[in-house]
Coordinates of C-alpha atoms and ligand atoms in Angstrom, one line a residue:
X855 CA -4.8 9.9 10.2
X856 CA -6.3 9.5 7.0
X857 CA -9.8 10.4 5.4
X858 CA -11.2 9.8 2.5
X859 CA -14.4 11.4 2.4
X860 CA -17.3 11.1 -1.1
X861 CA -14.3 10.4 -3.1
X862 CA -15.3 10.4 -7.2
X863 CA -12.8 9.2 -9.8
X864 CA -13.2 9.1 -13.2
X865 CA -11.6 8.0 -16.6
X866 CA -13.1 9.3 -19.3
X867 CA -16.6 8.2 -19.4
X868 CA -15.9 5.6 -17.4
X869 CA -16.8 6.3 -13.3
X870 CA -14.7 4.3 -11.5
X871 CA -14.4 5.2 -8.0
X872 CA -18.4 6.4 -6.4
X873 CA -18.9 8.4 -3.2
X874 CA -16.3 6.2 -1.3
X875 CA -15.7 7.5 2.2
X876 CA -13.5 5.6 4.0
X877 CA -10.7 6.3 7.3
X878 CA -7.7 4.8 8.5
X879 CA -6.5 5.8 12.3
X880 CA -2.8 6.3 13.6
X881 CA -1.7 2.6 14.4
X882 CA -4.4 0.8 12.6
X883 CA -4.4 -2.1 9.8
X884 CA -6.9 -1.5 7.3
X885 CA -7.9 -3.7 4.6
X886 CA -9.8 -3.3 1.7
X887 CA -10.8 -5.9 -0.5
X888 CA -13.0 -6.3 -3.6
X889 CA -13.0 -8.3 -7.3
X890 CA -11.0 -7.2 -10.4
X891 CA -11.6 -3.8 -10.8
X892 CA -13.5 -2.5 -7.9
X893 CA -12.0 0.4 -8.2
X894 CA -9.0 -0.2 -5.5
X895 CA -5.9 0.6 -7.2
X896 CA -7.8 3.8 -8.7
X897 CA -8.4 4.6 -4.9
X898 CA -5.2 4.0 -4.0
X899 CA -3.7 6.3 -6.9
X900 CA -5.5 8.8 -6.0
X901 CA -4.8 9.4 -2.3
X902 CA -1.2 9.3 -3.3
X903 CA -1.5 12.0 -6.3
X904 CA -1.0 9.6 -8.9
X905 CA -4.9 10.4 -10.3
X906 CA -6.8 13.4 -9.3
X907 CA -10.1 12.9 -8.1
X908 CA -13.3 14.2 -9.9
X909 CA -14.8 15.3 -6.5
X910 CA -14.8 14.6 -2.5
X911 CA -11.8 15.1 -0.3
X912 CA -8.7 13.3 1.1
X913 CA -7.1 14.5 4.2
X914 CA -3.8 13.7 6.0
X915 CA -3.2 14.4 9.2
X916 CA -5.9 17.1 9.0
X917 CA -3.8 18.6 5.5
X918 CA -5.4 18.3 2.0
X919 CA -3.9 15.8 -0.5
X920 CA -6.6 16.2 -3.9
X921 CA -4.4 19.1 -5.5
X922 CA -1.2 18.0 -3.9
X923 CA 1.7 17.0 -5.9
X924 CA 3.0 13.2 -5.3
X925 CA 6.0 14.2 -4.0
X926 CA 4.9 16.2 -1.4
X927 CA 2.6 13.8 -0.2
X928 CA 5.6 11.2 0.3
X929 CA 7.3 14.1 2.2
X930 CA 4.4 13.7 4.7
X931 CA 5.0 10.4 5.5
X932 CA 2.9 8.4 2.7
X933 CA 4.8 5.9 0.6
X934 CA 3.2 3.4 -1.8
X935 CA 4.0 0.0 -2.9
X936 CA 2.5 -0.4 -6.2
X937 CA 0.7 -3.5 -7.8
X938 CA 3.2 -5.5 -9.6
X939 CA 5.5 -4.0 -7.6
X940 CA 6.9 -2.1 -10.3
X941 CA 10.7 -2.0 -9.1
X942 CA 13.4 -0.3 -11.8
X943 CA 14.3 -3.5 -13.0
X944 CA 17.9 -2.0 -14.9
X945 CA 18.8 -0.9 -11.7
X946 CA 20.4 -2.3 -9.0
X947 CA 18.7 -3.1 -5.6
X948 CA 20.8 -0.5 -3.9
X949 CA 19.8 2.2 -6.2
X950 CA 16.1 1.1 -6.1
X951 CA 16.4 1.8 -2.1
X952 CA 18.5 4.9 -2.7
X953 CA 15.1 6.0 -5.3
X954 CA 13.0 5.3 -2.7
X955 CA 14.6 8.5 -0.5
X956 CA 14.1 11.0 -3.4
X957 CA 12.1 13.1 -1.7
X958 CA 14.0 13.3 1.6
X959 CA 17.0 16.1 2.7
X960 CA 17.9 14.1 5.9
X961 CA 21.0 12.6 4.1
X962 CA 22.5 11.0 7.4
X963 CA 19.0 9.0 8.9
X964 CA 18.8 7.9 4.9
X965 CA 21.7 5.7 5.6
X966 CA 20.5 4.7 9.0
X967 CA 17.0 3.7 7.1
X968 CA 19.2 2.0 4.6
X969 CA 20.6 -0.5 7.1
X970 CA 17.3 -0.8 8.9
X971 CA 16.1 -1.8 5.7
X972 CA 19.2 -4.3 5.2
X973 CA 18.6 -5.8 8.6
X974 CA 14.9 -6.3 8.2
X975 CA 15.3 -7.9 4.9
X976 CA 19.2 -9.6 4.6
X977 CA 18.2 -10.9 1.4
X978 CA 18.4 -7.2 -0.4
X979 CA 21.5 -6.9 1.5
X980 CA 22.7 -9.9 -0.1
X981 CA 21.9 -8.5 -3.6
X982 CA 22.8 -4.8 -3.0
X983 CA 24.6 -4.9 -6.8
X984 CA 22.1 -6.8 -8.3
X985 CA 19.8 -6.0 -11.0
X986 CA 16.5 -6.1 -9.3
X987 CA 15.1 -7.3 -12.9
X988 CA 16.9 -10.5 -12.0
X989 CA 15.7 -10.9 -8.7
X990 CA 12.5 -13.7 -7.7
X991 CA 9.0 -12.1 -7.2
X992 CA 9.1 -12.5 -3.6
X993 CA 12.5 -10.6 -3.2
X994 CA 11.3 -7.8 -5.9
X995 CA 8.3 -7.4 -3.6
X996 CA 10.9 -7.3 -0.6
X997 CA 12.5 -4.9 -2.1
X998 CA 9.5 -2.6 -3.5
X999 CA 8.3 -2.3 0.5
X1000 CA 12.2 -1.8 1.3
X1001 CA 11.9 1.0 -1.8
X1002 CA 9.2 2.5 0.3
X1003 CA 10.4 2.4 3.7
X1004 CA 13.5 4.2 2.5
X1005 CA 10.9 7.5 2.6
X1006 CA 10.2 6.9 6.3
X1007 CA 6.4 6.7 6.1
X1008 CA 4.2 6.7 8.2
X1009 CA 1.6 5.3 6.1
X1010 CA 1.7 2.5 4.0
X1011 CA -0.8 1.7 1.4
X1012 CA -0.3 -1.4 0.0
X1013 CA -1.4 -2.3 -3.3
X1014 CA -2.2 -6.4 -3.7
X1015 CA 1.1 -7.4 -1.9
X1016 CA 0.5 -10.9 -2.2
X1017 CA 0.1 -10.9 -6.0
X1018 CA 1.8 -13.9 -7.9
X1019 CA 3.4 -15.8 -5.2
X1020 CA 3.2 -18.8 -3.7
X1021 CA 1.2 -19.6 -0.6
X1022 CA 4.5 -19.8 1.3
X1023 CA 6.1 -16.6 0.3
X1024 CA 2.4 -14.8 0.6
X1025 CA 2.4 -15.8 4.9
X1026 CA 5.8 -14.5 4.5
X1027 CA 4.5 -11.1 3.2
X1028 CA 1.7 -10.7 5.8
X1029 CA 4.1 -11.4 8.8
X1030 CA 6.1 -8.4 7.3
X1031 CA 3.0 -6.6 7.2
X1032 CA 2.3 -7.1 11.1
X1033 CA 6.2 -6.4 11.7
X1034 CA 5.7 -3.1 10.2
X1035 CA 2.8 -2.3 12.1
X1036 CA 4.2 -3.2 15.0
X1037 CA 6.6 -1.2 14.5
X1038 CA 4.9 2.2 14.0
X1039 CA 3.9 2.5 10.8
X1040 CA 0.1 2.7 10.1
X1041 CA -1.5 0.2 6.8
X1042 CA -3.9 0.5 3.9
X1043 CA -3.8 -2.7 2.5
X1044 CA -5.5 -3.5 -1.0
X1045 CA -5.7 -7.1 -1.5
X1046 CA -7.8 -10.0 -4.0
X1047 CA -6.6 -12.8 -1.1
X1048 CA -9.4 -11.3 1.3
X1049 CA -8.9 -13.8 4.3
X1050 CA -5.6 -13.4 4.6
X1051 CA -6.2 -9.0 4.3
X1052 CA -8.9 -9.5 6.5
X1053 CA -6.8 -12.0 9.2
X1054 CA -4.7 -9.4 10.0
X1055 CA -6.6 -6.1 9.5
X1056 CA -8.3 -4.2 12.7
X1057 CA -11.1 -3.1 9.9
X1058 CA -12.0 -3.4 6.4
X1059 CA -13.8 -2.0 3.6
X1060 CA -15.4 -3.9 0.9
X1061 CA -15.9 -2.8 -2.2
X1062 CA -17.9 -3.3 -5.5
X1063 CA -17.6 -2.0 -8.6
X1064 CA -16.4 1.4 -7.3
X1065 CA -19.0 1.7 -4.3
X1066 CA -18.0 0.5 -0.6
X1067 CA -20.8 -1.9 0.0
X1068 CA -19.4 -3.1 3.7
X1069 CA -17.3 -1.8 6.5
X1070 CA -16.2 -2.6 9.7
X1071 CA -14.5 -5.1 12.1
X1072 CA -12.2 -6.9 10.4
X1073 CA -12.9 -10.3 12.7
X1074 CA -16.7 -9.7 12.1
X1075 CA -16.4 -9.4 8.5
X1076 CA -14.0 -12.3 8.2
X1077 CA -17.0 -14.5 10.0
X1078 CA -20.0 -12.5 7.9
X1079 CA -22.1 -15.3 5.4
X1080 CA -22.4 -12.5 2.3
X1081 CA -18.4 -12.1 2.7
X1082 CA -17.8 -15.7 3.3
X1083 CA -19.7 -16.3 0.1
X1084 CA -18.3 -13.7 -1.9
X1085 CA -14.7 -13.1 -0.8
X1086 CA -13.9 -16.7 1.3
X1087 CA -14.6 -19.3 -1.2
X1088 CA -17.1 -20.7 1.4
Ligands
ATP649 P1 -7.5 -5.1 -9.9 O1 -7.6 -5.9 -8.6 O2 -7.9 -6.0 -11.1 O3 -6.3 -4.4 -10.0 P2 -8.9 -2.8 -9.0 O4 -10.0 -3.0 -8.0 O5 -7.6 -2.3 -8.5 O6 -8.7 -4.1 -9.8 P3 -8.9 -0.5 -10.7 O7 -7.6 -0.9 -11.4 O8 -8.9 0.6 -9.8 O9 -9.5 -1.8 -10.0 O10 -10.0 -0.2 -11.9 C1 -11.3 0.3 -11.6 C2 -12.0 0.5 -12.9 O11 -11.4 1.6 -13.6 C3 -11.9 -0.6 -13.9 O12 -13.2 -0.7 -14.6 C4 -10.8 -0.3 -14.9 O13 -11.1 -0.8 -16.2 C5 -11.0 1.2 -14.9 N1 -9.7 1.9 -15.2 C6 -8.5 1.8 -14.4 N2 -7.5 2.5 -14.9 C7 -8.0 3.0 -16.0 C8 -7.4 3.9 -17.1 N3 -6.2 4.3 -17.0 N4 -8.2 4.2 -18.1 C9 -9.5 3.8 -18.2 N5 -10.1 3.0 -17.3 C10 -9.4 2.6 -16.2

């Protein structure tokens, strides 16, 4: 479904993403994990148009994203939910969602997505006229993967999900995760808590200071010593 393949990024003179290669398959959970500034959010901005890569190639469904504009990729079926969620916090939850279908011309499904989204999480539904500045972290990241449903992807990348909350709310978070996959939609999941990312993830990627340095079964990883002492706290 996805394929990143010898993907460079740069800023400047500073080369933060090196020769990553790296696939995600229609239906899969796929997790990858690494220390402060590995070079995932940069990866993750640039297979959504967000940052345009210094070299290699990212393809969709077979289609070419490096010179696409963001919007177009979200009208393929790729939404993001940012790190820190990044929600419009002067708006209301409601018009968050309704932001979320920018892109889309299918006015009438919007509004059946809209109560799908409602349903799935009755909190949001709760605080439709709220300002989602005032809502808790765990409902503003509710509503930031609500924001991103609303665009009917069929990719999610995910980016750290599980920052700032508490242990409780983070289960929470990865049970949604699984829901959605369950449902259809196929996962890129960035993530610092590696053994929960790597618990529910088919495969994973590990990288380090913008080069993957593992891959594979997510289960094998999860029991691997070098991970276990890097990633696990073991
Ligand atoms: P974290 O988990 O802390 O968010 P990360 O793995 O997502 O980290 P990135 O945010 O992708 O890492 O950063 C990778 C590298 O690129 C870092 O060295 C970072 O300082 C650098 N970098 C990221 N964004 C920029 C920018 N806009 N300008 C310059 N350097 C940047």
């Amino acid at each position: 479904m996805l394929q990143v393949k010898n993907l460079n990024v740069t800023y400047g003179a500073i080369h933060a993403v090196h020769d990553v290669s790296l696939e995600v398959r229609d239906g899969e959970i796929v997790s990858l994990i690494g220390a402060n500034g590995a070079g995932k959010t940069t990866i993750l901005h640039t297979i959504t148009g967000l940052k345009r890569p210094r070299g290699g190639h990212i393809l969709f469904d077979g289609q070419s994203l490096q010179t696409m504009d963001a919007f177009k990729i979200v009208r393929l079926g790729m939404a993001h939910v940012p790190e820190g969620r990044q929600i419009f916090a002067q708006m209301t939850v409601a018009e968050n969602l309704d932001m979320g279908a920018y892109a889309r011309r299918d006015k009438e499904q919007v509004a059946k997505d809209l109560e799908a989204v409602y349903t799935r999480f009755p909190r949001l539904r709760e605080r439709q006229r709220q300002n989602a500045g005032t809502l808790s972290g765990g409902e503003q990241q509710m509503l930031a993967i609500g924001r991103a449903l609303m665009s009917k992807p069929r990719i999610l990348l995910m980016d750290e999900p599980s920052m700032g909350l508490s242990p409780l709310l983070v289960k929470d978070i990865f049970k949604i995760i699984q829901e959605l996959n369950q449902s259809g939609i196929t996962i890129l999941l960035v993530e610092q808590n590696a053994k929960m990312a790597l618990s529910i993830a088919d495969r994973a990627y590990v990288l380090e200071t913008g080069r993957i340095v593992m891959e594979g079964n997510a289960a094998d990883l999860l029991s691997d010593e070098k991970v276990k002492k890097a990633y696990l706290g073991a």
